[in-house]
Short mmCIF file of C-alpha atoms in Angstrom, two decimals:
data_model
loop_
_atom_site.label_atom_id
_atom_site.label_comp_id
_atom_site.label_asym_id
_atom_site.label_seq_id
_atom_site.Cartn_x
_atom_site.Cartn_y
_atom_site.Cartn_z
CA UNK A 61 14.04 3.90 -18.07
CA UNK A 62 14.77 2.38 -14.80
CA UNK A 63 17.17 3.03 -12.21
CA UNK A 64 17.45 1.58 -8.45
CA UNK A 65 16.46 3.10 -5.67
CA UNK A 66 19.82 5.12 -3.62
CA UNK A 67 18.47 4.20 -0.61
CA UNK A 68 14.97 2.96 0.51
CA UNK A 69 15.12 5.72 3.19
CA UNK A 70 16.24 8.76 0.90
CA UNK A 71 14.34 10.48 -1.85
CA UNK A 72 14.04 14.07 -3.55
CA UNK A 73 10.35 13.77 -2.35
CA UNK A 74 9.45 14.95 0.81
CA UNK A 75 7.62 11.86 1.68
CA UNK A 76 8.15 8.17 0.78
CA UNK A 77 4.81 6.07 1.10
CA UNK A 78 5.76 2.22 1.19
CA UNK A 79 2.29 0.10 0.30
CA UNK A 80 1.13 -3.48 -0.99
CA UNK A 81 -2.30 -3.59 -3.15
CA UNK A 82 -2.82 -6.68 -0.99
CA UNK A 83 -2.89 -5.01 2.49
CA UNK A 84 -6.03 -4.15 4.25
CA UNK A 85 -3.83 -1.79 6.16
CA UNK A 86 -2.89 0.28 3.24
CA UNK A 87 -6.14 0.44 1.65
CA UNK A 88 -7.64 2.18 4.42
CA UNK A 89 -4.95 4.59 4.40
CA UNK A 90 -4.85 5.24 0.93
CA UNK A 91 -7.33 8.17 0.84
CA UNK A 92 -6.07 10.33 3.67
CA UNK A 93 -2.59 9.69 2.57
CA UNK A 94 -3.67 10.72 -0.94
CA UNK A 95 -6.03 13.94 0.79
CA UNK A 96 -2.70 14.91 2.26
CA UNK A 97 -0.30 15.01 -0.96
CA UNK A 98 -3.36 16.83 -2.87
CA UNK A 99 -4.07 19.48 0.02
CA UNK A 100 -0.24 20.22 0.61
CA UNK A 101 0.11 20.59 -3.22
CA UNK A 102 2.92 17.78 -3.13
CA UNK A 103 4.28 14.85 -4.96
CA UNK A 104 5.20 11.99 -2.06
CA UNK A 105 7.84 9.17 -3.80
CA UNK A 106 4.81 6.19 -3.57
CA UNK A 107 6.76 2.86 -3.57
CA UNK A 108 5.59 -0.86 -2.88
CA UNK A 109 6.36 -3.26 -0.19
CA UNK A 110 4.97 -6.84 -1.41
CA UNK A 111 4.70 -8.64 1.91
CA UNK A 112 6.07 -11.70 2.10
CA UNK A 113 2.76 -13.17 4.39
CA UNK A 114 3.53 -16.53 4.76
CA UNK A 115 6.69 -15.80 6.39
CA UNK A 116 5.11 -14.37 9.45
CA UNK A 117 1.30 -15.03 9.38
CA UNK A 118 1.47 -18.92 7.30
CA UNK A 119 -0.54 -19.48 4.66
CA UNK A 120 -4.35 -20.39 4.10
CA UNK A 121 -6.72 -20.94 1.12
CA UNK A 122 -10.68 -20.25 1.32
CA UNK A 123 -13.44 -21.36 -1.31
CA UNK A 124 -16.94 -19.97 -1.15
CA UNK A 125 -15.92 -18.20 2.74
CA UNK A 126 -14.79 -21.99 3.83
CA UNK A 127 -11.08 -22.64 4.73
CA UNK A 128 -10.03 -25.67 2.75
CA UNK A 129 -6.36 -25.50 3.59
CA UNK A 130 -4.29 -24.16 5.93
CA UNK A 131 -1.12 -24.21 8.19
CA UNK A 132 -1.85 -21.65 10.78
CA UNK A 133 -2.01 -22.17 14.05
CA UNK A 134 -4.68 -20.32 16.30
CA UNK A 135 -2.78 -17.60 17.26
CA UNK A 136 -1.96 -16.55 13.54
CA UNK A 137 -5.24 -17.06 12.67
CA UNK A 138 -6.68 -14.56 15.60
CA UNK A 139 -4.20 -12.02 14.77
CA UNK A 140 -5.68 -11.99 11.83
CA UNK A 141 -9.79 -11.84 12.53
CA UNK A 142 -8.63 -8.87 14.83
CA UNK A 143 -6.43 -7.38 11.88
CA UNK A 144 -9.47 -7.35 9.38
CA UNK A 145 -11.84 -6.29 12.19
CA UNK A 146 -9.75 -3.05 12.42
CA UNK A 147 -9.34 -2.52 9.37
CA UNK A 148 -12.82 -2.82 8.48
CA UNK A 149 -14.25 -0.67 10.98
CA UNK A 150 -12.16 2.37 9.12
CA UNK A 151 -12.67 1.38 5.69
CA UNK A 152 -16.52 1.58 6.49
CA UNK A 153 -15.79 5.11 8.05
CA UNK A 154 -14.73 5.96 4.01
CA UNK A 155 -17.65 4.38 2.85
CA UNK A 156 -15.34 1.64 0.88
CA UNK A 157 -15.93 -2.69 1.35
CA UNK A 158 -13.48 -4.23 2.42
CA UNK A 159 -13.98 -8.41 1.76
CA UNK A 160 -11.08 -10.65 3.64
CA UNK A 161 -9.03 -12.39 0.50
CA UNK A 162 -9.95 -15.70 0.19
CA UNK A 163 -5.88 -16.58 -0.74
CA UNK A 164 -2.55 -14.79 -0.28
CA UNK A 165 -2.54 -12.62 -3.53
CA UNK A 166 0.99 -12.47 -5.62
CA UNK A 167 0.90 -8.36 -5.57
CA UNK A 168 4.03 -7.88 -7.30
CA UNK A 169 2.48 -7.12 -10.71
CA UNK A 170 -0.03 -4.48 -9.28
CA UNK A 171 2.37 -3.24 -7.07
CA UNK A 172 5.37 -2.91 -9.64
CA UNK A 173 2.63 -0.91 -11.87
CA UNK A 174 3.37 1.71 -9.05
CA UNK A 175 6.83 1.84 -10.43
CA UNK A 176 5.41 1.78 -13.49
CA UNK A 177 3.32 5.12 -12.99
CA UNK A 178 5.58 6.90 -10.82
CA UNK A 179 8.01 6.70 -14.16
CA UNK A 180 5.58 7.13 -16.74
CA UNK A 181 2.71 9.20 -15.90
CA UNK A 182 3.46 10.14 -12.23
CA UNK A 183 0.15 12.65 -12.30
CA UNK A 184 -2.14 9.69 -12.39
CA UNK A 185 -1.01 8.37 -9.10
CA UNK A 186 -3.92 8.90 -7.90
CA UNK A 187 -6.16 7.81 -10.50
CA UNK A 188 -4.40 4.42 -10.47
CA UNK A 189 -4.62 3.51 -6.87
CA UNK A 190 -8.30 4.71 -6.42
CA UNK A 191 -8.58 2.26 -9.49
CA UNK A 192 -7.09 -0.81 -8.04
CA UNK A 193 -7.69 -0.70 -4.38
CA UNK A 194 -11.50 -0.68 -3.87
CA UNK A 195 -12.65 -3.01 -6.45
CA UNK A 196 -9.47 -5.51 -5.23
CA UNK A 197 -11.06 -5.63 -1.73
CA UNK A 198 -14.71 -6.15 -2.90
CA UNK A 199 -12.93 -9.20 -4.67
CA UNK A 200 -13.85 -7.82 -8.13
CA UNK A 201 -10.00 -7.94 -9.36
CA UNK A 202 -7.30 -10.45 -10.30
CA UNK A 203 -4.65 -8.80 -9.94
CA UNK A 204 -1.93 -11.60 -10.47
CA UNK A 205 -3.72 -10.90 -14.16
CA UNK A 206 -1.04 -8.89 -16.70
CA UNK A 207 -4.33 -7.83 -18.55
CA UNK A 208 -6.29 -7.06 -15.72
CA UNK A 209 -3.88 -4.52 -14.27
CA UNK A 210 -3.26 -3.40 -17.80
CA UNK A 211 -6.85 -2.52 -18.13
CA UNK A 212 -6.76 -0.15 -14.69
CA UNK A 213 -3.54 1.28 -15.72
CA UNK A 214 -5.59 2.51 -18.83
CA UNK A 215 -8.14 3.55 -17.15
CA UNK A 216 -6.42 5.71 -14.31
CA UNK A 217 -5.32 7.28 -17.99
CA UNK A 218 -1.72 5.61 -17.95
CA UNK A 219 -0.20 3.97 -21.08
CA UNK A 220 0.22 0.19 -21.02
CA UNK A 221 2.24 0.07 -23.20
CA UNK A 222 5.26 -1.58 -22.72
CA UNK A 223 4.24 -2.19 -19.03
CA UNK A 224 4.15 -6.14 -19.58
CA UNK A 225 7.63 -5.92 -20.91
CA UNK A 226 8.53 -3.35 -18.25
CA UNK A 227 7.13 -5.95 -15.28
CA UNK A 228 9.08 -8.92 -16.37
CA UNK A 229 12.83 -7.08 -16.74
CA UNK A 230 13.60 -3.91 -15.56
CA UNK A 231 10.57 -3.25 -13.05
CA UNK A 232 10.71 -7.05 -11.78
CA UNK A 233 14.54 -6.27 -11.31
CA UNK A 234 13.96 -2.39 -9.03
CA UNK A 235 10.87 -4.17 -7.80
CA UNK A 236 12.93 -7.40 -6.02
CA UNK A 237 16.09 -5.12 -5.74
CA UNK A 238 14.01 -2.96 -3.32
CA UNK A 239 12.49 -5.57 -1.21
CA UNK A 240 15.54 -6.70 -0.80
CA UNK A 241 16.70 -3.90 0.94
CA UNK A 242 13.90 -2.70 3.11
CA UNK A 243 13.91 -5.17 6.16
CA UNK A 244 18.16 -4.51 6.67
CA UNK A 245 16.85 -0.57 6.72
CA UNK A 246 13.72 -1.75 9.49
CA UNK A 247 10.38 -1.06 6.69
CA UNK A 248 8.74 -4.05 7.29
CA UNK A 249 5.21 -3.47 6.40
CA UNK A 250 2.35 -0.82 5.04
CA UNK A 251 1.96 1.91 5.18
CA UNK A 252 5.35 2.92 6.27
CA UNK A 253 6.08 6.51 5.87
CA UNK A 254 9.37 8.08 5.48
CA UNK A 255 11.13 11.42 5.93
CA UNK A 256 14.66 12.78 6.76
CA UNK A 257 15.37 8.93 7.90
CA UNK A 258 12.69 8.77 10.12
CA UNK A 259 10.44 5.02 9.42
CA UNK A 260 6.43 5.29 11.11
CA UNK A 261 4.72 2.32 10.54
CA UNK A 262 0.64 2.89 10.09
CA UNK A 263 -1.78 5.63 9.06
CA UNK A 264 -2.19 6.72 13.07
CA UNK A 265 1.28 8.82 11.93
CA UNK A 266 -0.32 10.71 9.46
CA UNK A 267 -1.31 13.96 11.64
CA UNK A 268 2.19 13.79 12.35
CA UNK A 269 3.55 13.96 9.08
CA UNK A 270 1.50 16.80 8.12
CA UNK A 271 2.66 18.24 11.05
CA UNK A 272 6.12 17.63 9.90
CA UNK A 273 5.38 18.52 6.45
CA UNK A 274 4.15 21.91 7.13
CA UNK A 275 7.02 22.89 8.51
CA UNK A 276 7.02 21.76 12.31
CA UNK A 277 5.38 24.62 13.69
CA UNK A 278 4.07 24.26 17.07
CA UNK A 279 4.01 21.11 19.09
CA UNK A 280 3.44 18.03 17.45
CA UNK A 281 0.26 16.13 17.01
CA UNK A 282 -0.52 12.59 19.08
CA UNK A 283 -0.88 9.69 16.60
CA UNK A 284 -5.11 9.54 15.81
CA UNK A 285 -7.34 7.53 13.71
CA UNK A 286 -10.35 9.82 13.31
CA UNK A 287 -11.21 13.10 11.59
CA UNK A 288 -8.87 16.02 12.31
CA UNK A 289 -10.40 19.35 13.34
CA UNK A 290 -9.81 21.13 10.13
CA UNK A 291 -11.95 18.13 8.16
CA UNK A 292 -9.58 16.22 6.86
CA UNK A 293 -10.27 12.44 6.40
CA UNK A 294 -9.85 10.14 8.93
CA UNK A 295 -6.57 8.66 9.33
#
C-alpha cells in the first residue's frame, strides 16, 4: 500500500498541508485550512510533521497544572506562555478549548493515521481531524493509545483495520522516512503550506494561498489572522 514521498515539496495536489496533532498552532488552523479545501472544491496532500520539541523548546512534565519536572530555562519557558496565549486567543475566536498539555505527547501514531486516511479513505479527511483535534486539546484523548486513535479513525467513518499493523511497518517506515527529509528541504514546523516549491510557515498565509489557488488574479493578499471580507473563517 505504501510508497515514499518523491519529494516533501512536490505533490499531484495543489496544496501540501504539513501538521502535528500535538501543535496548538495547527489546531487553530485546522478549520480555515479545511473551509478552504471544501469551498475551492479541492483535495490538498495533508501530511504530518511530528515535532521533535525537546530539541528546541526542552522538555517539562505537569501533574494536576503543577510542573514537577523540567529542564527549561526561562526563556523557553516564556516562549512558550506567549505561544499558548496566541494560540488561545484564536482558538476561542472558533469557539474550540484549547488546554496547554501537561507532557510532550508522542504524536506519531495520531499523526501517521493521517497517512493512514489519506491512503485509505482520503474523503474522511475531514471527519478524522475534526475528530482528533478538539477533544486532544480539552485533554480528553490519549493519543499515544493504538485503541484510542483506532476508535476516532472509526468514527470519522475510516476502517481500522489493519491500521495497527499499518503504524508499526510500512506507515512507521513513510512516517520517519519523511521527517527525515523535511528540515534538509527548510519545513520545520506546523502548519507549513506548500505549492510549486514555495514553504509558508503559519495560518497568517492562508489568504495568500487562496489567492494563489484561485488562480493569482489581482494583487496578492497581506498575511491576516481575522475574518476575510467574503466570510470565511478566521485564519
Amino acid at each position: 500500500m505504501t510508497s515514499a514521498f518523491a519529494s516533501p515539496i512536490t505533490s499531484d495536489a495543489p496544496l501540501i498541508v504539513y501538521i502535528d496533532i500535538k501543535s496548538p498552532f495547527a489546531f487553530v488552523a485546522i478549520r480555515p485550512t479545511l473551509a478552504l479545501e471544501a469551498e475551492l472544491g479541492l483535495q490538498f496532500d495533508w501530511r504530518p510533521l511530528t515535532l521533535d520539541i525537546p530539541s528546541y523548546l526542552g522538555s517539562a512534565r505537569k501533574e494536576k497544572g503543577k510542573v514537577v519536572k523540567s529542564n527549561r530555562s526561562a526563556s523557553q519557558w516564556t516562549m512558550i506562555k506567549y505561544g499558548y496565549a496566541d494560540a488561545r486567543r484564536y482558538a476561542e475566536k472558533q469557539g474550540l478549548m484549547l488546554k496547554g498539555t501537561e507532557k510532550i505527547w508522542d504524536s506519531s501514531i495520531a499523526n501517521i493515521a493521517i497517512l493512514w486516511v489519506a491512503q485509505t479513505a482520503r474523503d474522511k479527511m475531514a471527519a478524522y481531524l475534526n475528530i482528533v483535534y478538539p477533544p486532544f486539546w480539552r485533554r480528553e484523548l490519549d493519543i499515544e493509545n493504538i485503541s484510542v486513535v483506532e476508535t476516532c479513525l472509526s468514527d470519522a467513518g475510516v476502517d481500522p483495520a489493519g491500521f495497527d499493523m499499518f503504524q508499526k511497518g510500512e506507515g512507521r517506515k513513510l512516517h520517519d522516512a519523511l521527517q527525515r527529509q523535511l528540515h534538509p528541504h527548510g519545513i520545520y514546523g506546523v502548519p507549513t503550506y506548500v505549492f510549486d516549491s514555495h514553504i509558508l510557515f503559519g495560518r497568517e498565509h492562508l489568504p495568500y494561498v487562496r489567492w494563489h489557488l484561485q488562480g493569482r488574479q489581482g494583487t496578492a493578499p497581506d498575511i491576516a489572522y481575522g475574518p476575510t471580507e467574503d466570510g470565511l473563517p478566521p485564519c
